[in-house]
Short mmCIF file of C-alpha atoms in Angstrom, two decimals:
data_model
loop_
_atom_site.label_atom_id
_atom_site.label_comp_id
_atom_site.label_asym_id
_atom_site.label_seq_id
_atom_site.Cartn_x
_atom_site.Cartn_y
_atom_site.Cartn_z
CA MET A 22 89.13 143.54 176.14
CA ASP A 23 88.17 141.05 178.63
CA PRO A 24 86.17 141.89 181.56
CA VAL A 25 88.17 141.71 185.00
CA LEU A 26 85.96 140.26 188.13
CA ASN A 27 86.63 141.78 191.23
CA LYS A 28 87.03 139.11 194.10
CA ASP A 29 85.65 141.53 196.51
CA ASP A 30 82.21 141.54 195.16
CA ALA A 31 79.91 138.63 194.63
CA LEU A 32 80.87 136.70 191.45
CA TYR A 33 77.55 135.88 190.28
CA THR A 34 76.22 139.31 190.54
CA GLN A 35 79.30 140.97 188.37
CA ILE A 36 78.42 137.97 185.80
CA TYR A 37 75.01 139.21 185.87
CA ASP A 38 76.02 142.75 185.27
CA ILE A 39 78.11 141.78 182.13
CA LEU A 40 75.95 139.44 180.57
CA LYS A 41 72.66 141.86 181.30
CA ASN A 42 75.21 144.62 179.57
CA ARG A 43 75.92 142.70 176.26
CA ILE A 44 72.42 141.31 175.59
CA MET A 45 71.33 145.43 176.09
CA ARG A 46 74.26 146.20 173.73
CA VAL A 47 72.91 143.71 171.40
CA GLU A 48 76.78 141.85 171.58
CA TYR A 49 74.57 138.61 172.38
CA TYR A 50 72.28 138.99 169.74
CA PRO A 51 68.13 138.10 170.12
CA GLY A 52 67.82 134.60 169.47
CA SER A 53 71.47 133.85 169.72
CA PHE A 54 72.22 130.69 172.30
CA LEU A 55 74.38 130.81 175.42
CA THR A 56 75.76 127.93 177.35
CA GLU A 57 77.05 128.08 181.14
CA ALA A 58 80.39 126.57 179.97
CA SER A 59 81.14 129.30 176.77
CA VAL A 60 80.41 132.15 179.55
CA ALA A 61 82.62 130.75 181.93
CA ARG A 62 85.38 129.83 179.68
CA GLU A 63 84.82 133.83 178.42
CA LEU A 64 85.21 135.22 181.80
CA ASN A 65 87.53 132.78 183.06
CA THR A 66 85.60 131.49 186.11
CA SER A 67 83.82 128.49 187.10
CA ARG A 68 80.39 127.72 185.86
CA MET A 69 78.42 127.54 189.12
CA PRO A 70 78.43 131.69 189.38
CA VAL A 71 77.41 131.92 185.93
CA ARG A 72 74.49 129.37 186.32
CA VAL A 73 73.24 131.80 189.14
CA ALA A 74 73.85 134.88 186.81
CA MET A 75 72.04 132.97 184.01
CA ARG A 76 69.03 131.76 186.05
CA LYS A 77 68.39 135.28 187.35
CA LEU A 78 68.29 136.67 183.84
CA GLU A 79 66.15 133.92 182.80
CA SER A 80 63.69 134.75 185.85
CA GLU A 81 63.63 138.19 184.51
CA GLY A 82 62.76 137.25 180.88
CA TRP A 83 66.53 138.17 179.37
CA LEU A 84 67.12 134.43 178.80
CA ILE A 85 64.77 131.80 177.96
CA ALA A 86 65.33 128.11 178.31
CA ASP A 87 63.64 125.66 175.29
CA PHE A 88 62.59 122.14 176.18
CA ARG A 89 66.23 120.67 175.33
CA LYS A 90 67.13 123.08 178.07
CA LYS A 91 69.16 125.51 175.53
CA ILE A 92 69.80 128.86 176.76
CA ARG A 93 68.92 131.56 174.27
CA VAL A 94 68.80 135.27 174.27
CA ARG A 95 64.90 136.20 174.30
CA ASP A 96 63.64 137.54 170.79
CA ILE A 97 62.25 141.11 170.21
CA THR A 98 59.03 140.57 168.14
CA VAL A 99 56.81 142.93 166.25
CA LYS A 100 54.22 142.27 168.95
CA ASP A 101 56.55 143.52 171.53
CA VAL A 102 57.12 146.98 170.17
CA ARG A 103 53.58 147.36 169.34
CA GLU A 104 52.73 146.85 173.33
CA ILE A 105 55.81 148.68 174.73
CA TYR A 106 54.56 151.77 172.43
CA GLN A 107 51.12 151.37 173.65
CA LEU A 108 52.38 151.75 177.45
CA ARG A 109 54.74 154.38 176.00
CA LYS A 110 51.73 156.55 174.82
CA LEU A 111 49.53 156.08 177.83
CA LEU A 112 51.99 156.63 180.40
CA GLU A 113 53.73 159.60 178.59
CA VAL A 114 50.66 161.47 177.50
CA SER A 115 48.70 161.08 180.88
CA ALA A 116 52.42 162.07 182.76
CA LEU A 117 52.86 165.79 180.45
CA LYS A 118 49.36 166.40 181.00
CA GLU A 119 49.97 166.35 184.79
CA ILE A 120 53.12 168.29 184.48
CA PHE A 121 50.83 170.74 182.85
CA ASP A 122 47.91 170.75 185.41
CA THR A 123 50.03 170.44 188.43
CA GLY A 124 51.84 173.59 187.21
CA ARG A 125 55.06 172.16 187.06
CA THR A 126 56.10 173.05 183.65
CA TRP A 127 59.10 175.40 184.67
CA GLU A 128 60.61 172.88 186.67
CA TYR A 129 60.39 170.12 184.12
CA SER A 130 61.44 172.14 180.96
CA PHE A 131 65.08 172.46 183.09
CA LYS A 132 64.91 168.66 183.58
CA PHE A 133 64.46 168.09 179.71
CA GLU A 134 67.09 170.47 178.88
CA GLU A 135 69.62 168.78 180.92
CA CYS A 136 68.45 165.40 179.25
CA LEU A 137 69.20 166.88 175.99
CA VAL A 138 72.53 168.15 177.38
CA ARG A 139 73.56 164.77 177.87
CA LEU A 140 72.17 163.36 174.92
CA ARG A 141 74.19 165.71 172.44
CA SER A 142 77.27 164.83 175.04
CA SER A 143 76.74 160.56 173.64
CA VAL A 144 76.73 160.93 170.05
CA ASN A 145 79.65 159.24 169.59
CA ASP A 146 78.44 156.04 171.63
CA GLN A 147 75.06 154.62 170.87
CA TYR A 148 74.35 152.79 173.97
CA GLN A 149 75.09 155.78 176.12
CA TRP A 150 72.71 157.76 173.39
CA ASP A 151 70.00 155.24 173.59
CA PHE A 152 70.23 155.24 177.08
CA TYR A 153 70.12 158.93 177.74
CA GLU A 154 67.07 159.26 175.28
CA THR A 155 65.07 156.61 176.82
CA ALA A 156 65.66 158.39 180.26
CA PHE A 157 64.45 161.63 179.02
CA HIS A 158 61.07 160.12 178.51
CA ARG A 159 61.44 158.29 181.90
CA GLU A 160 61.67 161.74 183.26
CA ILE A 161 58.38 162.56 181.80
CA VAL A 162 56.92 159.94 183.21
CA LYS A 163 58.57 160.32 186.90
CA ALA A 164 55.85 163.09 186.73
CA LEU A 165 53.40 160.56 187.84
CA ASP A 166 54.90 160.12 191.08
CA SER A 167 54.27 156.43 191.45
CA GLU A 168 57.03 153.93 192.38
CA ARG A 169 54.99 151.22 190.67
CA ILE A 170 54.61 152.98 187.27
CA ASP A 171 58.41 153.89 187.52
CA ARG A 172 59.53 150.07 187.74
CA ILE A 173 57.17 148.86 185.36
CA TYR A 174 58.54 151.88 182.82
CA ARG A 175 62.01 151.12 183.71
CA ASN A 176 61.75 147.72 181.95
CA ASN A 177 60.41 149.35 179.49
CA GLN A 178 63.35 151.36 179.12
CA ASP A 179 65.71 148.42 178.50
CA GLU A 180 63.34 147.03 175.88
CA LEU A 181 63.60 150.49 174.39
CA ILE A 182 67.28 150.47 174.57
CA ARG A 183 67.63 147.29 172.89
CA ILE A 184 65.23 147.88 170.07
CA GLY A 185 67.14 151.10 169.58
CA MET A 186 70.74 149.38 169.48
CA LEU A 187 69.35 147.35 166.63
CA CYS A 188 68.27 150.24 164.62
CA ASP A 189 70.75 151.70 162.22
CA LYS A 190 70.98 155.45 163.08
CA GLN A 191 72.44 158.17 160.86
CA PRO A 192 73.92 161.25 162.18
CA ALA A 193 70.93 162.96 161.11
CA HIS A 194 68.50 161.18 163.08
CA TYR A 195 70.46 162.40 166.10
CA GLU A 196 70.23 166.12 165.10
CA VAL A 197 66.27 165.70 164.47
CA MET A 198 65.81 164.15 168.05
CA HIS A 199 68.28 166.87 169.72
CA ASP A 200 66.18 169.76 167.51
CA SER A 201 62.99 167.96 168.54
CA ILE A 202 63.58 167.63 172.28
CA ASP A 203 64.84 171.31 172.18
CA ALA A 204 61.54 172.53 170.49
CA PHE A 205 59.89 170.06 173.26
CA PHE A 206 61.27 171.63 176.33
CA HIS A 207 60.82 175.12 175.14
CA ALA A 208 57.15 174.77 174.53
CA VAL A 209 56.90 173.07 178.23
CA ARG A 210 58.61 176.26 179.47
CA GLU A 211 56.19 178.26 177.59
CA MET A 212 53.14 176.19 178.98
CA ASP A 213 52.39 175.24 175.50
CA PHE A 214 50.81 172.05 175.95
CA ASN A 215 49.29 171.30 172.67
CA ARG A 216 52.52 172.22 170.89
CA ALA A 217 54.35 169.72 173.38
CA LEU A 218 52.00 166.97 172.97
CA ASP A 219 52.13 167.31 169.48
CA ILE A 220 56.10 167.10 169.46
CA LEU A 221 56.09 164.26 171.73
CA ASN A 222 53.40 162.10 169.51
CA ARG A 223 54.76 162.81 166.05
CA ASP A 224 58.56 162.98 166.65
CA HIS A 225 58.98 160.46 169.67
CA ILE A 226 56.23 158.15 170.03
CA GLU A 227 55.29 157.70 166.51
CA LEU A 228 58.64 157.86 164.73
CA GLY A 229 60.08 155.71 167.15
CA TYR A 230 57.32 153.16 166.77
CA GLN A 231 57.92 153.27 162.97
CA MET A 232 61.44 152.56 163.32
CA GLY A 233 60.72 150.00 165.54
CA ILE A 234 58.52 148.02 163.83
CA GLU A 235 60.21 148.32 160.24
CA ARG A 236 63.67 147.15 161.72
CA ILE A 237 62.31 144.30 163.86
CA GLY A 238 59.95 143.24 161.16
CA GLU A 239 63.15 142.96 159.16
CA ILE A 240 64.52 140.89 161.68
CA GLU A 241 61.63 138.73 162.30
CA LYS A 242 61.61 137.99 157.99
CA GLN A 243 65.35 137.14 157.98
CA GLN A 244 64.82 135.06 160.77
CA LEU A 245 62.07 132.69 158.91
CA ARG A 246 64.01 132.34 155.94
CA THR A 247 66.74 130.86 157.64
CA LYS A 248 64.36 128.22 159.45
#
């Protein structure tokens, strides 16, 4: 169904939201090209608000203009995956330690349990599931109580969602993740730091890293073969 633009809201903002959503859902595949004219036709609007929206996405790094002024959706590379997961490990492990050091295990265990409820309710929508799964990890990082870190992790969350959307997840994957988060919040509630840390590292950071490296590595190889 074609999107319906609301004339009461700023047009370029609506177009920005539509384009960002399509990038996040991988409806615009990494490396694919966009033009102002094609987007304007799709949305049945003029090119000027499309240009403003695309410039904003370009300034945020989601779109890239090459030397020929062609606009393409930014690729995801193996290097990106490595850097994202390095950042995840640094922030999430520090945040988990903060939860235990400040005696907030009981409070956070219920926040993590709520995240699990949302995850289980979204298994039929991969985008929503990836959003809630990354939101669970962002909830951990919020324990650091830093607006600057939260902004950094919010950008990281968007990247993680896009990587997740490129991975072919089988039903068993969702169940494994649900069971893992269930075990994680119980470990937090029972004040068992070592068990919680082991689950976080093994089932989320290391497993997610391996899935991302394998899938993005495959995509990079396919792109090289077609050049």
